[in-house]
XYZ file of C-alpha atoms in Angstrom:
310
model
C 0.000 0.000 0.000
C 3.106 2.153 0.565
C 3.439 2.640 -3.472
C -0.100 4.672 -3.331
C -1.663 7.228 -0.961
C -5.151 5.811 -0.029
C -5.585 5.958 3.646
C -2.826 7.706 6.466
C -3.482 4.106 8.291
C -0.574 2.336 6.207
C 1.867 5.112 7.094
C 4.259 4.818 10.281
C 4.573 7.947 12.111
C 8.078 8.476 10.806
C 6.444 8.243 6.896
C 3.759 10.961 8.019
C 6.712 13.163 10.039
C 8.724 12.666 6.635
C 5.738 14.163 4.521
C 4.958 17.106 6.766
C 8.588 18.373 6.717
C 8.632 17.677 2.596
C 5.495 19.707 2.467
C 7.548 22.491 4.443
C 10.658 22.255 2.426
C 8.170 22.097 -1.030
C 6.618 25.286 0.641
C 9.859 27.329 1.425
C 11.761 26.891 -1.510
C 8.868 26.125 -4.537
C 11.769 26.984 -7.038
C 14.042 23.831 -5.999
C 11.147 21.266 -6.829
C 10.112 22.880 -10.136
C 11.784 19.884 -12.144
C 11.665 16.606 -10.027
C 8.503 15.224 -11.850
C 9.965 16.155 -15.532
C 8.199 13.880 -18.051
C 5.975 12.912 -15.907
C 1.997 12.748 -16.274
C -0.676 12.647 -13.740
C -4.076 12.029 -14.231
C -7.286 13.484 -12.246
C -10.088 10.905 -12.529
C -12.876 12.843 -10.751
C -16.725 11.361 -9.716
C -17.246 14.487 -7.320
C -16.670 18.109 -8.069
C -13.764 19.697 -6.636
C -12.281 23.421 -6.454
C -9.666 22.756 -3.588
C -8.455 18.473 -4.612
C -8.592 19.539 -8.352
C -6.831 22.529 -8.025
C -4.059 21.292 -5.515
C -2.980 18.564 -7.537
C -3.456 19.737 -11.243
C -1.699 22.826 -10.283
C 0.490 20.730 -8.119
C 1.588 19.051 -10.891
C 2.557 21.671 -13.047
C 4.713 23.321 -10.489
C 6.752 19.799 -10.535
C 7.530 19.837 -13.844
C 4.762 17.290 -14.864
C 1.849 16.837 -17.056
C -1.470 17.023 -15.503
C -4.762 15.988 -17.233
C -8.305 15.823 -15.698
C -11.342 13.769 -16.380
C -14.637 15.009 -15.199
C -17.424 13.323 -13.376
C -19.120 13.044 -17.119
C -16.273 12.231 -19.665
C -15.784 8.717 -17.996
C -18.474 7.216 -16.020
C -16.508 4.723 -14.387
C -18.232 1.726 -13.186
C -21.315 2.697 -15.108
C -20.045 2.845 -19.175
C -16.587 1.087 -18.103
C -15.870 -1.239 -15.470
C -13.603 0.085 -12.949
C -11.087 -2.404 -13.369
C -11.103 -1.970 -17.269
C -10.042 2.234 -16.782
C -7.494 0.958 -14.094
C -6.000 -0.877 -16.435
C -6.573 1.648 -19.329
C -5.246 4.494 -17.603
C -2.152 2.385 -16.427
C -0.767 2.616 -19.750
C -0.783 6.040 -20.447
C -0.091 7.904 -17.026
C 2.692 7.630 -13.885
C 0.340 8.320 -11.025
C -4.046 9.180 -11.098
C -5.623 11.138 -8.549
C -9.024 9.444 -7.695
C -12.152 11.205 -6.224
C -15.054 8.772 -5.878
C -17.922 8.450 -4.126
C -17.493 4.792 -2.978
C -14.250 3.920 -1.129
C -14.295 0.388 -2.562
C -14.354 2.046 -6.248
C -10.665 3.549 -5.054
C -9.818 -0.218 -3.628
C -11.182 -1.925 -6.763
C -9.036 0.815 -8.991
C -5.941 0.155 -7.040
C -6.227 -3.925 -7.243
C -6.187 -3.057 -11.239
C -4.020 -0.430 -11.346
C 0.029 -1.068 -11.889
C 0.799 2.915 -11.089
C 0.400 4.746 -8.299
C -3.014 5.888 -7.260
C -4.018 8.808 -4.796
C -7.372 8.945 -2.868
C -8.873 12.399 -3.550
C -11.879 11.851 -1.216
C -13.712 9.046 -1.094
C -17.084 8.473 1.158
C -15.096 6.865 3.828
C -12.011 8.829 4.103
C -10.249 12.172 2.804
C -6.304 11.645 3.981
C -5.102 14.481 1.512
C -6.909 16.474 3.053
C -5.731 15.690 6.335
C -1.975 15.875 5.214
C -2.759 19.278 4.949
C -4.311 19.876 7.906
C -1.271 18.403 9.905
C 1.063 20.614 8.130
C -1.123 23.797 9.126
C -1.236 22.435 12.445
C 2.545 21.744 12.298
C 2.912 25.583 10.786
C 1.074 27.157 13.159
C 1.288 25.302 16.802
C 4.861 23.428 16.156
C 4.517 20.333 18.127
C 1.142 19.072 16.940
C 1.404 16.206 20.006
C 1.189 18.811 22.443
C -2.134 20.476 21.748
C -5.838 19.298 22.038
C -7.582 19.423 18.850
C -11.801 19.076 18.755
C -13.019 17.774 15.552
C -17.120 19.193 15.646
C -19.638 17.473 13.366
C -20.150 14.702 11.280
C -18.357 11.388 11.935
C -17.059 11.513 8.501
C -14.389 10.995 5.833
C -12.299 13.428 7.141
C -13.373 12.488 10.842
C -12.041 8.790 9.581
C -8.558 10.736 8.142
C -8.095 12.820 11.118
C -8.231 9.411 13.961
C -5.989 7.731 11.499
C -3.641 10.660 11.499
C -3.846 11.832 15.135
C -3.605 7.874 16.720
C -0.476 7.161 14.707
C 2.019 10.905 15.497
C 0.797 10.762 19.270
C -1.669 13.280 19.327
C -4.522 14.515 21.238
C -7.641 14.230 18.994
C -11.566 14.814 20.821
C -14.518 14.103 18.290
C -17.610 15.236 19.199
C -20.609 13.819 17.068
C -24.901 13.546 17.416
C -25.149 9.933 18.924
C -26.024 8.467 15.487
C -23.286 10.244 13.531
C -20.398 8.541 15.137
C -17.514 7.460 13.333
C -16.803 3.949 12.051
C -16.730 1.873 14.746
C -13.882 0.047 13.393
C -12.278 2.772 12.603
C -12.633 3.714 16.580
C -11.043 0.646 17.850
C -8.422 0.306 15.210
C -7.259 3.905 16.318
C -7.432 3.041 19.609
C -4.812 0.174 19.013
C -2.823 2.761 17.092
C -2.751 5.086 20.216
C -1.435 2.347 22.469
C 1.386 2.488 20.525
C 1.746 6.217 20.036
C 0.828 7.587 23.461
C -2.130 9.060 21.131
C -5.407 10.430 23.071
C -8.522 9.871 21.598
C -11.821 10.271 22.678
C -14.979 10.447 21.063
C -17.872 12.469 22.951
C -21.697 13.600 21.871
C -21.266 16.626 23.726
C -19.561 19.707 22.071
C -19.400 21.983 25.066
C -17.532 19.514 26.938
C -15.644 18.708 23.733
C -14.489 22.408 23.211
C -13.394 22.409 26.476
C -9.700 24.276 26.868
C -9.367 22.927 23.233
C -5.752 24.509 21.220
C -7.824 23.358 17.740
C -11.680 23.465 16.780
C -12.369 21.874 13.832
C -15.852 20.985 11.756
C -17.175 20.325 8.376
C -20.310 20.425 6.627
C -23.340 18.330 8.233
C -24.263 16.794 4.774
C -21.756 15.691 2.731
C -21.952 15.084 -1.188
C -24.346 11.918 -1.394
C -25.927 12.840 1.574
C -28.779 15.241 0.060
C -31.229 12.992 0.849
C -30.921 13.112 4.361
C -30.773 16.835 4.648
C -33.466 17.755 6.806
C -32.901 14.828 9.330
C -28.757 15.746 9.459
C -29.746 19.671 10.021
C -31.963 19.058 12.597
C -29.871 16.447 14.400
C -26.691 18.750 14.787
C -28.392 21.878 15.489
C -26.466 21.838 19.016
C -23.174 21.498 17.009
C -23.034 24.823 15.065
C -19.066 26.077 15.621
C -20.325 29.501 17.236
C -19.477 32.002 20.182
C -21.034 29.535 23.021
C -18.847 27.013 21.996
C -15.927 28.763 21.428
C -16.083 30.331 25.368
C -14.825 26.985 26.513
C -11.631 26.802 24.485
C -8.718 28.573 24.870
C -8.323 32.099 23.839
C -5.825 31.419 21.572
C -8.160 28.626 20.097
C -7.608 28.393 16.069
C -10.522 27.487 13.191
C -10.370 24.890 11.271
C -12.481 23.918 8.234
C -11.834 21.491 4.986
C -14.305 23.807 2.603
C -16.738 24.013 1.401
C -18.538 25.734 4.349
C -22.259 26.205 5.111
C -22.230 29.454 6.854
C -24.856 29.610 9.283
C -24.858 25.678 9.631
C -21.972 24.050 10.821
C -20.267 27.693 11.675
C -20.783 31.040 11.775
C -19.515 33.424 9.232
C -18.908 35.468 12.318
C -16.466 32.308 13.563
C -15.267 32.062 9.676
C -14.425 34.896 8.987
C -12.482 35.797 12.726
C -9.135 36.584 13.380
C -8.459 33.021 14.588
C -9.492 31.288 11.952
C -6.975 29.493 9.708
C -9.612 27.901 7.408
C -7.527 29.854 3.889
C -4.184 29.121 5.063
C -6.008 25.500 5.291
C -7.085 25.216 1.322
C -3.647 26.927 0.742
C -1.252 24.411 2.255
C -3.420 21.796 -0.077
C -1.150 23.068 -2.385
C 2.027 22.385 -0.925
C 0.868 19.090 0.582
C -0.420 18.065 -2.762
C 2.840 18.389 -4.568
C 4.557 16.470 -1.390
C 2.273 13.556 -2.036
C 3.244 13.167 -5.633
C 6.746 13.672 -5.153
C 6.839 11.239 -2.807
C 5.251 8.620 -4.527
C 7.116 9.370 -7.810
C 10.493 10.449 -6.924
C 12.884 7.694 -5.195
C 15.464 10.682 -3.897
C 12.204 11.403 -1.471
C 10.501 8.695 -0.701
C 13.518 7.171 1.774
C 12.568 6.566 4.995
């Protein structure tokens, strides 16, 4: 699993260390990385929109020295006018790495049983860890050592609630989800993190109380109630985590120096205020920015041998 980047579960903490401080280095000094992915051409095989995934690694790509092409939700209909396995294998021949965002995490597993190049998850339904890459180098950016702060993850217990246990269970950190009682995460994602943090020294806790959550918190973090997919269930998801808006009344019980978080797209007025958005501790641009740098750290490291030793 090492050869592709589809969950932060089958990275060590000394892999994940190794791509925060590339995504530093890629983020200092752009110029010196402008060339390492000469001749080289990634493909973008998207099911979901994107501004933010597409952007990061199409641009991303450029910036290497690569190719980039990108194939929207309509061009290919994978699984539906080709079999997954059949574009895998297509695909295979033409590029050096694809970027897949699917709805289905078992379309990414399917692709990658097919597929002979390296293959990035995007976002899937089940997990988001490029997103979360990100995150931990903003975290990394702005609070140094990431194992010494409390961060509270408000909301949904999602694909990049999933990304964010993986991440936090395996560096050592201190990670508090708070969730509606049936929004909780996977619960094998739960104990498998939980084995993870006996290893780590990791703290992880998972709560269906946000005021308690918050509580001297270093980090509050949320994302949108109803995900892509989820459209259906509108209504029932708005009304269920009305008590777990990111506002002022939440925010009195963490620390002053308490910083936003937020993947994007936001709902303002559901998940967070615009008030909370928009404040002077909120980090949520420098967020989408560093997908950027974090981007361009995945593919190198997946494509270029000089940085992918341990």
């Amino acid at each position: 699993m090492l050869s592709n980047f589809i969950s932060l579960k089958y990275f060590s903490k000394r892999k994940i260390n190794n791509l925060i401080t590339l995504t530093a280095r890629i983020k200092k000094n752009p110029q010196k990385f402008k060339r390492v992915l000469n001749d080289f051409t990634i493909g973008l095989l998207f099911q979901k929109p994107s501004l933010r995934t597409k952007t990061a690694f199409y641009l991303g790509a450029l910036q290497l020295g690569a190719r980039a092409i990108y194939f929207s939700p309509q061009e290919v209909q994978m699984g539906e006018r080709e079999a997954t396995f059949d574009v895998a294998r297509t695909l295979a021949r033409y590029l050096d790495c694809v970027v897949l965002r699917c709805f289905s995490h078992q379309t990414i597993l399917d692709f990658v049983k097919a597929s002979t190049i390296p293959v990035v998850n995007g976002l899937s339904d089940f997990l988001h860890p490029s997103q979360v890459l990100g995150d931990l180098f903003t975290l990394h950016e702005v609070k140094k050592d990431i194992r010494r702060i409390k961060v509270v993850f408000i909301g949904d217990g999602n694909n990049v609630c999933h990304s964010l246990l993986y991440g936090f269970s395996i560096i050592g950190g201190n990670l508090v989800v708070a969730t509606p009682e049936n929004y909780s995460p996977n619960r094998e994602v739960v104990q498998e993190v939980k084995d993870f943090a006996k290893v780590s020294g990791a703290k992880i806790e998972v709560l269906h109380d946000p005021i308690k959550a918050a509580e001297d918190s270093d980090v509050v973090y949320t994302d949108v109630w109803v995900s892509m997919g989820k459209e259906k269930e509108s209504s029932k998801r708005i009304k269920a985590f009305k008590k777990f808006q990111v506002n002022d009344k939440i925010l009195k019980k963490a620390k002053k120096t308490c910083v936003i978080m937020h993947c994007l797209p936001a709902r303002r007025g559901q998940e967070i205020t615009s008030k909370v958005l928009d404040s002077k501790n909120s980090i949520v641009f420098l967020q989408a920015e560093n997908r950027l740098h974090s981007a361009k750290a995945i593919l190198v490291y997946l494509l270029n041998k000089k940085f992918s030793q341990d």
